[in-house]
mmCIF file of N, CA and C in Angstrom:
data_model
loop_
_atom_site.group_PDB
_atom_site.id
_atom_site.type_symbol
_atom_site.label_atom_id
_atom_site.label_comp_id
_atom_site.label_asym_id
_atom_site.label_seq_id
_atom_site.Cartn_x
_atom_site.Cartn_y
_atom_site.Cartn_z
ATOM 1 N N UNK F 41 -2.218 15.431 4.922
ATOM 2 C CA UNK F 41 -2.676 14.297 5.710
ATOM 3 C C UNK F 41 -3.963 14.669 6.429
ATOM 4 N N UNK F 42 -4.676 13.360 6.864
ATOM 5 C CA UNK F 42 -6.027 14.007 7.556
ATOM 6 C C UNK F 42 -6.059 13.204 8.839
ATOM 7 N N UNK F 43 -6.696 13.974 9.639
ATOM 8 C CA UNK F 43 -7.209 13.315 11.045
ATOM 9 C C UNK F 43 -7.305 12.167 11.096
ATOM 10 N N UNK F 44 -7.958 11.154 10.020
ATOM 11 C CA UNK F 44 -8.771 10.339 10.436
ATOM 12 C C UNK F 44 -7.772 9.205 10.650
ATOM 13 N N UNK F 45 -8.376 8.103 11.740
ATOM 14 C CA UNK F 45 -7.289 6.814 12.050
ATOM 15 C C UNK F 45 -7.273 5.652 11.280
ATOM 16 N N UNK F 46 -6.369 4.721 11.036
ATOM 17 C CA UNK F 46 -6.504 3.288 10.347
ATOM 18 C C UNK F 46 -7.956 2.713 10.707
ATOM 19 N N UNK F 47 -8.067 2.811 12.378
ATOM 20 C CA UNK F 47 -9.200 2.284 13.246
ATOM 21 C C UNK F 47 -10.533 2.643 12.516
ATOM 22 N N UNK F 48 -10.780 4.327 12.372
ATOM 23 C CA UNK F 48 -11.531 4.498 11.651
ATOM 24 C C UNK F 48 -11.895 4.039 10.171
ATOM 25 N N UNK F 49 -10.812 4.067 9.502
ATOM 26 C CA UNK F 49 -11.014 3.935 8.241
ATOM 27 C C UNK F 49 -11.262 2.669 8.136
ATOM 28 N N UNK F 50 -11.026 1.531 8.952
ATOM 29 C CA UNK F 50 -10.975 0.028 8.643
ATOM 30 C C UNK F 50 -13.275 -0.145 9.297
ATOM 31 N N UNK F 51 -13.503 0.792 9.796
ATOM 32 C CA UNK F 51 -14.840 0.508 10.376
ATOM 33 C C UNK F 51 -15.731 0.936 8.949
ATOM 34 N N UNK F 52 -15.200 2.062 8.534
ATOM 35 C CA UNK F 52 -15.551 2.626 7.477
ATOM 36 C C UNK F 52 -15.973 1.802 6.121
ATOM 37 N N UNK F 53 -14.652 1.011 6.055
ATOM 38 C CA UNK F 53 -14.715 0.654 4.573
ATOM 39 C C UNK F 53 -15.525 -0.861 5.324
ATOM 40 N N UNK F 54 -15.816 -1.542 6.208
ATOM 41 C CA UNK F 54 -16.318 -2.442 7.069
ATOM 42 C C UNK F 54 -18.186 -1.906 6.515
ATOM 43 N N UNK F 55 -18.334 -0.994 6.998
ATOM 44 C CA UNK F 55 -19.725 -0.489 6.982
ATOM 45 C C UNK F 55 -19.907 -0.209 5.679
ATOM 46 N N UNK F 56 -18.851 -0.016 4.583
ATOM 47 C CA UNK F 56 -19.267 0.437 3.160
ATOM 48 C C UNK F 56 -20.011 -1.326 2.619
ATOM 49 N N UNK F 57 -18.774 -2.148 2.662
ATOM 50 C CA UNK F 57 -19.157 -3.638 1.886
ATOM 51 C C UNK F 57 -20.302 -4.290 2.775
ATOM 52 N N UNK F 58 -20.444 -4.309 4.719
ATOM 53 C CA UNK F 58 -21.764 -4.294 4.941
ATOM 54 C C UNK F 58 -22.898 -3.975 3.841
ATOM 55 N N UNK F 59 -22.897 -2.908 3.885
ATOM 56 C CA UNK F 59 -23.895 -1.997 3.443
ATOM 57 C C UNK F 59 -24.197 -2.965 1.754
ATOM 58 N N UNK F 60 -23.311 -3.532 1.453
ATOM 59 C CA UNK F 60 -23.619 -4.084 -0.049
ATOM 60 C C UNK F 60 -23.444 -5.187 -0.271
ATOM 61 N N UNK F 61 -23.424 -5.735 1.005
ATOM 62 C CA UNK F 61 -23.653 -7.475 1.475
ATOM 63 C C UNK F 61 -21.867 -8.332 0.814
ATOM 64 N N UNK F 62 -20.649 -6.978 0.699
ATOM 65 C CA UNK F 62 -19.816 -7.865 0.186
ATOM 66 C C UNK F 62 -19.433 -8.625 0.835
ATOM 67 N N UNK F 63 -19.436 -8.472 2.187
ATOM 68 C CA UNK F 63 -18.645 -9.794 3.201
ATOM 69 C C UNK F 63 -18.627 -10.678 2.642
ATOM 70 N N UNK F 64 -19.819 -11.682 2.132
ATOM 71 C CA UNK F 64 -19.069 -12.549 1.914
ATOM 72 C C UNK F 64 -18.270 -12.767 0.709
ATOM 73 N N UNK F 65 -17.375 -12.091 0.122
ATOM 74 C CA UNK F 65 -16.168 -11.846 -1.122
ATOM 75 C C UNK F 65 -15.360 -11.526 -0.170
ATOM 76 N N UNK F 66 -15.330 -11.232 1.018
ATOM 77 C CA UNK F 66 -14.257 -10.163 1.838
ATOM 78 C C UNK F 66 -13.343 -11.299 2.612
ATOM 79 N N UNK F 67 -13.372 -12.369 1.818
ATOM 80 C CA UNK F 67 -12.196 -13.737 2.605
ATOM 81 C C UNK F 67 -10.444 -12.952 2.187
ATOM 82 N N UNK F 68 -9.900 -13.413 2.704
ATOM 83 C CA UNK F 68 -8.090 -13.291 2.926
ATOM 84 C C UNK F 68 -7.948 -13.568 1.647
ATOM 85 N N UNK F 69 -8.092 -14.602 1.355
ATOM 86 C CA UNK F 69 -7.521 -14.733 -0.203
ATOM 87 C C UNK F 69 -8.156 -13.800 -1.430
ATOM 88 N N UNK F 70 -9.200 -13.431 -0.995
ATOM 89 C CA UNK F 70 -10.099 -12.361 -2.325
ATOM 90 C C UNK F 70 -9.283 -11.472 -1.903
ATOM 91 N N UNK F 71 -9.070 -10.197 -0.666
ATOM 92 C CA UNK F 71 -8.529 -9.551 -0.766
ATOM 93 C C UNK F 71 -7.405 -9.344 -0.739
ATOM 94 N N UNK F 72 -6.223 -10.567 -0.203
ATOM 95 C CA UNK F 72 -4.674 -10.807 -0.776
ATOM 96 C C UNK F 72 -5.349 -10.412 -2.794
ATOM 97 N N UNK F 73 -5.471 -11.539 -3.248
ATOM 98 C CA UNK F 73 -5.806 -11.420 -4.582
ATOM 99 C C UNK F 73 -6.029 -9.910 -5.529
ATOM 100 N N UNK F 74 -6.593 -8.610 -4.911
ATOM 101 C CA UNK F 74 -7.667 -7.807 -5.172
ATOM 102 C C UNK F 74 -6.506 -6.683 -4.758
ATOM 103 N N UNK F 75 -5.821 -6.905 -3.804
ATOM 104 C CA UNK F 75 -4.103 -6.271 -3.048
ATOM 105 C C UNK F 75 -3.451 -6.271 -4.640
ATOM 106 N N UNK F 76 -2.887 -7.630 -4.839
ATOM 107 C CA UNK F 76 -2.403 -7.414 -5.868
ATOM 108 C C UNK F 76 -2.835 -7.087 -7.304
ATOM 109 N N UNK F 77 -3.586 -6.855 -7.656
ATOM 110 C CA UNK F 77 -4.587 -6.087 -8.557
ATOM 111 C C UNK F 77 -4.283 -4.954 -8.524
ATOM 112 N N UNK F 78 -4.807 -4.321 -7.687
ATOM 113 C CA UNK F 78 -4.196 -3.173 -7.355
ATOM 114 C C UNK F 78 -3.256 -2.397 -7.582
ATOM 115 N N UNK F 79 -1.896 -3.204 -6.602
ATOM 116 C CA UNK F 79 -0.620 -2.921 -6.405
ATOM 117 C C UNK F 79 -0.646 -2.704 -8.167
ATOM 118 N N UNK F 80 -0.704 -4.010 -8.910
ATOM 119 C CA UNK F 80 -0.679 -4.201 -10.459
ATOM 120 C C UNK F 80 -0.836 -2.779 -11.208
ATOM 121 N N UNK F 81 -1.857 -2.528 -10.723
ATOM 122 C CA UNK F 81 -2.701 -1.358 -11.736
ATOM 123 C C UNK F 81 -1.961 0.090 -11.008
ATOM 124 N N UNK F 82 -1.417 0.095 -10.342
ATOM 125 C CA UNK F 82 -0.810 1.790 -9.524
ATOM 126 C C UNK F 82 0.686 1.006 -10.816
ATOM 127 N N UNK F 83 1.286 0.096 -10.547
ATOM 128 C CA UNK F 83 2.655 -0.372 -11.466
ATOM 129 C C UNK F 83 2.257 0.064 -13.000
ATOM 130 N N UNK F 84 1.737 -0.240 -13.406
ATOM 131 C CA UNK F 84 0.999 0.181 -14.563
ATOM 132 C C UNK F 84 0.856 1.133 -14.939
ATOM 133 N N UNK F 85 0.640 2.791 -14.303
ATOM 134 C CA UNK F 85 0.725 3.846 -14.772
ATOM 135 C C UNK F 85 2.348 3.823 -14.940
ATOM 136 N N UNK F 86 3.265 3.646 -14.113
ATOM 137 C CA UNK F 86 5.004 3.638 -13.993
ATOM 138 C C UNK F 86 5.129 3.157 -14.949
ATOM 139 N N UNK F 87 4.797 2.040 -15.640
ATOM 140 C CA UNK F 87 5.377 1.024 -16.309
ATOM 141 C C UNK F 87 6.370 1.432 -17.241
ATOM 142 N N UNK F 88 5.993 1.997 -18.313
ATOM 143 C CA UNK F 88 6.862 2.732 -19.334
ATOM 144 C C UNK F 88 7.470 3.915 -19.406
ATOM 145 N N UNK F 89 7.134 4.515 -17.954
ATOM 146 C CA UNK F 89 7.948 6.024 -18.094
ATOM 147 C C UNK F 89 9.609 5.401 -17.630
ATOM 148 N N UNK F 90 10.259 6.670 -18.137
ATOM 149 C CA UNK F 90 11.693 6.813 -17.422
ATOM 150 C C UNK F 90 11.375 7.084 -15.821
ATOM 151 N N UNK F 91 13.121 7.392 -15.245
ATOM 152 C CA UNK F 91 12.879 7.690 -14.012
ATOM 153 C C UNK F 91 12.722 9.070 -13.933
ATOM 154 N N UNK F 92 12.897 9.729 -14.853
ATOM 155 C CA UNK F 92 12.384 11.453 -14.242
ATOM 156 C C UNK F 92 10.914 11.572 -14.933
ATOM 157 N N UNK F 93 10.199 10.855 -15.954
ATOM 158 C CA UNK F 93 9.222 11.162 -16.199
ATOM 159 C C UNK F 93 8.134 10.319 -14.922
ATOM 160 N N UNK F 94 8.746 9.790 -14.290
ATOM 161 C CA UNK F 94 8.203 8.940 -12.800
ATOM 162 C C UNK F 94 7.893 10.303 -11.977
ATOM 163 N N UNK F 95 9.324 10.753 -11.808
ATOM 164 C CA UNK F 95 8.960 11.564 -10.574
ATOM 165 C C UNK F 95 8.725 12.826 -10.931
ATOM 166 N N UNK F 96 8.339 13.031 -11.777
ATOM 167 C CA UNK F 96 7.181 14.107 -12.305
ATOM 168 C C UNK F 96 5.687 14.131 -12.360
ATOM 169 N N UNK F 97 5.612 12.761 -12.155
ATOM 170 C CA UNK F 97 3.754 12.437 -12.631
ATOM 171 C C UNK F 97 2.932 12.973 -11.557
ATOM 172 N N UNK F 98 3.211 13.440 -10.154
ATOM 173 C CA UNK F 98 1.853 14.416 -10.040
ATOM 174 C C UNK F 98 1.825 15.699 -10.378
ATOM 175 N N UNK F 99 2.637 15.869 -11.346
ATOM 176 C CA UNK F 99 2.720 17.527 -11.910
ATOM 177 C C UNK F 99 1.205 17.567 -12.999
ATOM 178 N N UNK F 100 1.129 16.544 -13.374
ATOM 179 C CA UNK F 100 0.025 16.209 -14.148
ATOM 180 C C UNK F 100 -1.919 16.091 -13.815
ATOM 181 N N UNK F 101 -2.522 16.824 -13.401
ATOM 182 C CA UNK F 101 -3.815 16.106 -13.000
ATOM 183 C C UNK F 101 -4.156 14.926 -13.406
ATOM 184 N N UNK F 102 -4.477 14.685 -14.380
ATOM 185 C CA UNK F 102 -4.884 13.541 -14.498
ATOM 186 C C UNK F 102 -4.226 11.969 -14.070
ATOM 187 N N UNK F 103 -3.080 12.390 -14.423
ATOM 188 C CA UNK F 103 -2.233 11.122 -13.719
ATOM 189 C C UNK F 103 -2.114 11.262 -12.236
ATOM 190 N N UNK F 104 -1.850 12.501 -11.712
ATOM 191 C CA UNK F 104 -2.321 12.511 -10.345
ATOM 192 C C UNK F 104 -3.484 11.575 -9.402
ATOM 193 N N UNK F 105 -4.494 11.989 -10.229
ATOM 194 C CA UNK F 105 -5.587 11.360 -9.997
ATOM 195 C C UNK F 105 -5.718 10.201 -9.957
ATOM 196 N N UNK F 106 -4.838 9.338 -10.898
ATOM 197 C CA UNK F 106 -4.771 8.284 -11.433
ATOM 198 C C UNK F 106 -4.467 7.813 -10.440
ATOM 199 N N UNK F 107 -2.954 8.188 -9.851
ATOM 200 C CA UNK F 107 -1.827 7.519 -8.728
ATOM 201 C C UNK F 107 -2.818 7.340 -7.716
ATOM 202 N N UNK F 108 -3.574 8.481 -7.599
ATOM 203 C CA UNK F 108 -4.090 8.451 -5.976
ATOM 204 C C UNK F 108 -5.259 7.725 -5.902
ATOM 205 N N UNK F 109 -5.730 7.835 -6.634
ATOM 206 C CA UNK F 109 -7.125 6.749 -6.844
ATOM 207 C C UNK F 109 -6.693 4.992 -6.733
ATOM 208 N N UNK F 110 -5.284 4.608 -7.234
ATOM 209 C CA UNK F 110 -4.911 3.512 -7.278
ATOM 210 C C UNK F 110 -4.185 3.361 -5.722
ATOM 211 N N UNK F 111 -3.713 4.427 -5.363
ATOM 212 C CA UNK F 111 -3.103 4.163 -3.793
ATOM 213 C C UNK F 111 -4.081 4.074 -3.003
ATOM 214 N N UNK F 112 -5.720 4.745 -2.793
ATOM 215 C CA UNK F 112 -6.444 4.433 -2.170
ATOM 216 C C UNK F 112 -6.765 3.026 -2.324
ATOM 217 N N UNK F 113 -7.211 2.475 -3.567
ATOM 218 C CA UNK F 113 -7.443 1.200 -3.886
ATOM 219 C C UNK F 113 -6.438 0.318 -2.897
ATOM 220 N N UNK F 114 -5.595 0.542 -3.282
ATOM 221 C CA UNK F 114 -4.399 -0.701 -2.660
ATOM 222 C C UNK F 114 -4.307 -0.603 -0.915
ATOM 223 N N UNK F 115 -4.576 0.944 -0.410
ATOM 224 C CA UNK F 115 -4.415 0.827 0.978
ATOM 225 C C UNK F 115 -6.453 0.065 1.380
ATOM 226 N N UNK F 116 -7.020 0.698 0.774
ATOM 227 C CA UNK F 116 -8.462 0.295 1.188
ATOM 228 C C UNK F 116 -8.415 -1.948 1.332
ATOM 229 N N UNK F 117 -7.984 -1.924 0.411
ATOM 230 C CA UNK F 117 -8.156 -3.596 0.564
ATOM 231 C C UNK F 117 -6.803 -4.033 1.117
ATOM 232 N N UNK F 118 -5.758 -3.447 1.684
ATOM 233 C CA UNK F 118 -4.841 -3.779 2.562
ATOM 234 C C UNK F 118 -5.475 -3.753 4.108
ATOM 235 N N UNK F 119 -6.224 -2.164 4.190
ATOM 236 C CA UNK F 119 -7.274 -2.570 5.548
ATOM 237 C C UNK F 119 -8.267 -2.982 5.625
ATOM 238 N N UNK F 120 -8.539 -3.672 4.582
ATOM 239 C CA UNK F 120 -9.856 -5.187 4.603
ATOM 240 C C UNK F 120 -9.186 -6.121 4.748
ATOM 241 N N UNK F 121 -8.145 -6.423 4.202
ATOM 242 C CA UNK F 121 -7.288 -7.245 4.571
ATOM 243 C C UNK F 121 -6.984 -7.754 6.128
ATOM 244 N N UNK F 122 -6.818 -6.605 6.630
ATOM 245 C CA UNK F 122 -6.128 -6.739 7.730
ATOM 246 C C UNK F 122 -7.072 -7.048 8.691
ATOM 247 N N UNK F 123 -8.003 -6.176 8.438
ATOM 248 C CA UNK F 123 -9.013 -6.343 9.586
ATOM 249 C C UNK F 123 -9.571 -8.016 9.610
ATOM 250 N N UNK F 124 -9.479 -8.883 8.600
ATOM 251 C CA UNK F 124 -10.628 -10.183 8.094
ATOM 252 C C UNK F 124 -9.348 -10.819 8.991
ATOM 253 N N UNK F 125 -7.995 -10.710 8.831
ATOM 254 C CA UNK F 125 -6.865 -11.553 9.664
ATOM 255 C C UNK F 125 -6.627 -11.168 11.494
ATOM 256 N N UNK F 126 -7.131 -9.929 11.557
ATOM 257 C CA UNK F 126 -6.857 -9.227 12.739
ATOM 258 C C UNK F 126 -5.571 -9.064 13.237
ATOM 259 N N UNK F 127 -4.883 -8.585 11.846
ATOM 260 C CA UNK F 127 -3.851 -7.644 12.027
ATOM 261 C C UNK F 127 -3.858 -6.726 11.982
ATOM 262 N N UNK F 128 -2.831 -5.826 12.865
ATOM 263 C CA UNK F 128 -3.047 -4.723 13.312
ATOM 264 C C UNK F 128 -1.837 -3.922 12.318
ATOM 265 N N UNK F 129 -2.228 -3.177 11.329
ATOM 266 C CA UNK F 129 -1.388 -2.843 10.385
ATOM 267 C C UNK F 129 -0.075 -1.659 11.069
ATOM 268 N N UNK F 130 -0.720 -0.745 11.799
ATOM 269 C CA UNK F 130 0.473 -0.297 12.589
ATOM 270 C C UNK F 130 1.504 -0.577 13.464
ATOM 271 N N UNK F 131 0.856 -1.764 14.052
ATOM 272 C CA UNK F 131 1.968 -2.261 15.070
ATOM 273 C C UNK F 131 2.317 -3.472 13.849
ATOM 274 N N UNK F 132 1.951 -3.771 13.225
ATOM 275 C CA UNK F 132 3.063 -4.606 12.373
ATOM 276 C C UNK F 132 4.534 -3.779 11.533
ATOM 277 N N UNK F 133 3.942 -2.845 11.025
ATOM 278 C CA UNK F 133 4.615 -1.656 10.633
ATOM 279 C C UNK F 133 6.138 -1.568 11.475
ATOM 280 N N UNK F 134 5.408 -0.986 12.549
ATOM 281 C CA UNK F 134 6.279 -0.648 13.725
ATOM 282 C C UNK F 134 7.185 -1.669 13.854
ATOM 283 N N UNK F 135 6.510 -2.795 14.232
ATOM 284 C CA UNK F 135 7.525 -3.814 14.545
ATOM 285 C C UNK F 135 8.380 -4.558 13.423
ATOM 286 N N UNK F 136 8.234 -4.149 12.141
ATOM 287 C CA UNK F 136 8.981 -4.555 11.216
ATOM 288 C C UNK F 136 10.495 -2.979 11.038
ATOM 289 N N UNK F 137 9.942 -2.180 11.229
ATOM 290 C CA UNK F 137 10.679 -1.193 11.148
ATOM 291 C C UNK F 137 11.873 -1.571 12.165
ATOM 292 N N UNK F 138 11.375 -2.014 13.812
ATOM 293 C CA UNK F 138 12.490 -2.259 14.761
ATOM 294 C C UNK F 138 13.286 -3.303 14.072
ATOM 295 N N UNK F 139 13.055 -4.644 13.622
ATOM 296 C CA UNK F 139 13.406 -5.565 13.167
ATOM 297 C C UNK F 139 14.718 -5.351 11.784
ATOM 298 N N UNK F 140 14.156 -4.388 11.276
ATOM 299 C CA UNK F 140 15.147 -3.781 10.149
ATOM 300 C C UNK F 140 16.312 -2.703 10.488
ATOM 301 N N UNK F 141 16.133 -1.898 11.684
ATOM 302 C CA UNK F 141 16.835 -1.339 12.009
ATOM 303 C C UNK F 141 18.095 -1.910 12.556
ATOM 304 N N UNK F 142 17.670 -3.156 13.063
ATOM 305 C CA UNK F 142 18.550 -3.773 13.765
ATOM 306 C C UNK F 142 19.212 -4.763 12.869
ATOM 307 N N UNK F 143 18.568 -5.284 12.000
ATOM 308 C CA UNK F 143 18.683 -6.233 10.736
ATOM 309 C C UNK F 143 20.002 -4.966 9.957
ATOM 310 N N UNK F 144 19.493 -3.730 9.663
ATOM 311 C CA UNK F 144 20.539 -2.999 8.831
ATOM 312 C C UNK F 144 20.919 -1.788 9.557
ATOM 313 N N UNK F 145 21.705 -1.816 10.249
ATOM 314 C CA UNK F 145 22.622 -0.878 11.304
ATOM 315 C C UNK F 145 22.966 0.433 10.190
ATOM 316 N N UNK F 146 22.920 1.307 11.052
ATOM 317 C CA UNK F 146 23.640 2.653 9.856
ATOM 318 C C UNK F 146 25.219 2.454 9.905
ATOM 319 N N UNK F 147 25.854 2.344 8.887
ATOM 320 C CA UNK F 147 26.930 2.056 8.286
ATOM 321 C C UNK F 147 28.096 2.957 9.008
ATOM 322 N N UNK F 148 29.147 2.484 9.383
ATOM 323 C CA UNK F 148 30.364 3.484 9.661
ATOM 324 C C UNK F 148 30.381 4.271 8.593
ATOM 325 N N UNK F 149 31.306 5.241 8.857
ATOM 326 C CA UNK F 149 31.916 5.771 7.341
ATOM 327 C C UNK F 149 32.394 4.979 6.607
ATOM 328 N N UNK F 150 33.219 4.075 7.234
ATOM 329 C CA UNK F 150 34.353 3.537 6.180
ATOM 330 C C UNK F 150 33.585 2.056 5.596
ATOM 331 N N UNK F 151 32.254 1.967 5.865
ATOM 332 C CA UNK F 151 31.535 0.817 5.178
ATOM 333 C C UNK F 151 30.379 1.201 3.952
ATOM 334 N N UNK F 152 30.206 0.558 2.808
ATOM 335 C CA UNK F 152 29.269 0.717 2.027
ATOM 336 C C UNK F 152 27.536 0.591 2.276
ATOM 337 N N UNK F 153 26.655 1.272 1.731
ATOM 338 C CA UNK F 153 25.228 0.710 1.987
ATOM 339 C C UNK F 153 25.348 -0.520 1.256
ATOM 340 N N UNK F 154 24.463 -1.290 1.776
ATOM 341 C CA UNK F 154 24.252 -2.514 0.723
ATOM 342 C C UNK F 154 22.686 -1.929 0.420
ATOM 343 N N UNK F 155 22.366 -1.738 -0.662
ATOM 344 C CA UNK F 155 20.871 -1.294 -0.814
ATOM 345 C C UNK F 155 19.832 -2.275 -1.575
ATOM 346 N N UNK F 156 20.923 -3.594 -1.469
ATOM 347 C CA UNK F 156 19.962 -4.870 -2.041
ATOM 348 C C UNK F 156 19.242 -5.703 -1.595
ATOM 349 N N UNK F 157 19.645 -5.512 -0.319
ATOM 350 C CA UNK F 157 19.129 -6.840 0.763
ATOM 351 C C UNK F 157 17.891 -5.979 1.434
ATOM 352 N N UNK F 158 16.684 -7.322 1.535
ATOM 353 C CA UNK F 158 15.815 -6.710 2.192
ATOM 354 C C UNK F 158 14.408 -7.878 2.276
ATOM 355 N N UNK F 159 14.164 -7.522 3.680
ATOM 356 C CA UNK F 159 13.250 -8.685 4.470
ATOM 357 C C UNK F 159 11.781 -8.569 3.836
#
C-alpha cells in the first residue's frame, strides 16, 4: 500500500483530464458508463478460468499486470466519479459497512450464514 490519500489521488487524476481538456466527457453518466467498462474488462480476464486457476492469476506477470492495470482503471473513474457527484467515497464506504453490520449480525452458533443476501 502507499501513502498517498483518495483526496490526493482524486486532485490528481482532476489535474491529469484538466490538463487534456477532458472535463467536459467527465459528466456522471460518462463515468458511471466508463465504471462499467472497466469493471467489464477486469471480469474478462476471470471469465473462463476455474476457481483455482482465479486464485492463482497473480502468480503470473503478465496477468498480474493485467488485473492491476484494470483495478486502477476501475478505481481511477470511480474517483472521477465521485468527485463530479461530491461523494465522498470513504465515508460512504464507512457508512455502508455500519449499515451492513447491523443489517447482518454475526450469527449465534446454532444459526446458519446466509451468504446470499446483500444490499
Amino acid at each position: 500500500m502507499t501513502d498517498i490519500d483518495v483526496a490526493e489521488l482524486q486532485c490528481r487524476l482532476a489535474a491529469f483530464a484538466a490538463a487534456r481538456d477532458w472535463g467536459q466527457y467527465h459528466a456522471a453518466k460518462n463515468l458511471a458508463a466508463a465504471l462499467s467498462v472497466e469493471a467489464s474488462e477486469l471480469l474478462e480476464i476471470f471469465q473462463w478460468l476455474t476457481p483455482e486457476q482465479s486464485a492463482g492469476i497473480m502468480k503470473d506477470p503478465e496477468s498480474a499486470h493485467r488485473v492491476t492495470d484494470e483495478v486502477a482503471d476501475v478505481l481511477a473513474y470511480l474517483l472521477q466519479f465521485c468527485e463530479v457527484l461530491g461523494v465522498d467515497p470513504t465515508a460512504a464506504l464507512v457508512a455502508k459497512l455500519e449499515r451492513n453490520e447491523k443489517r447482518f449480525p454475526l450469527p449465534s452458533a446454532a444459526e446458519p450464514l446466509d451468504r446470499h443476501s446483500s444490499e
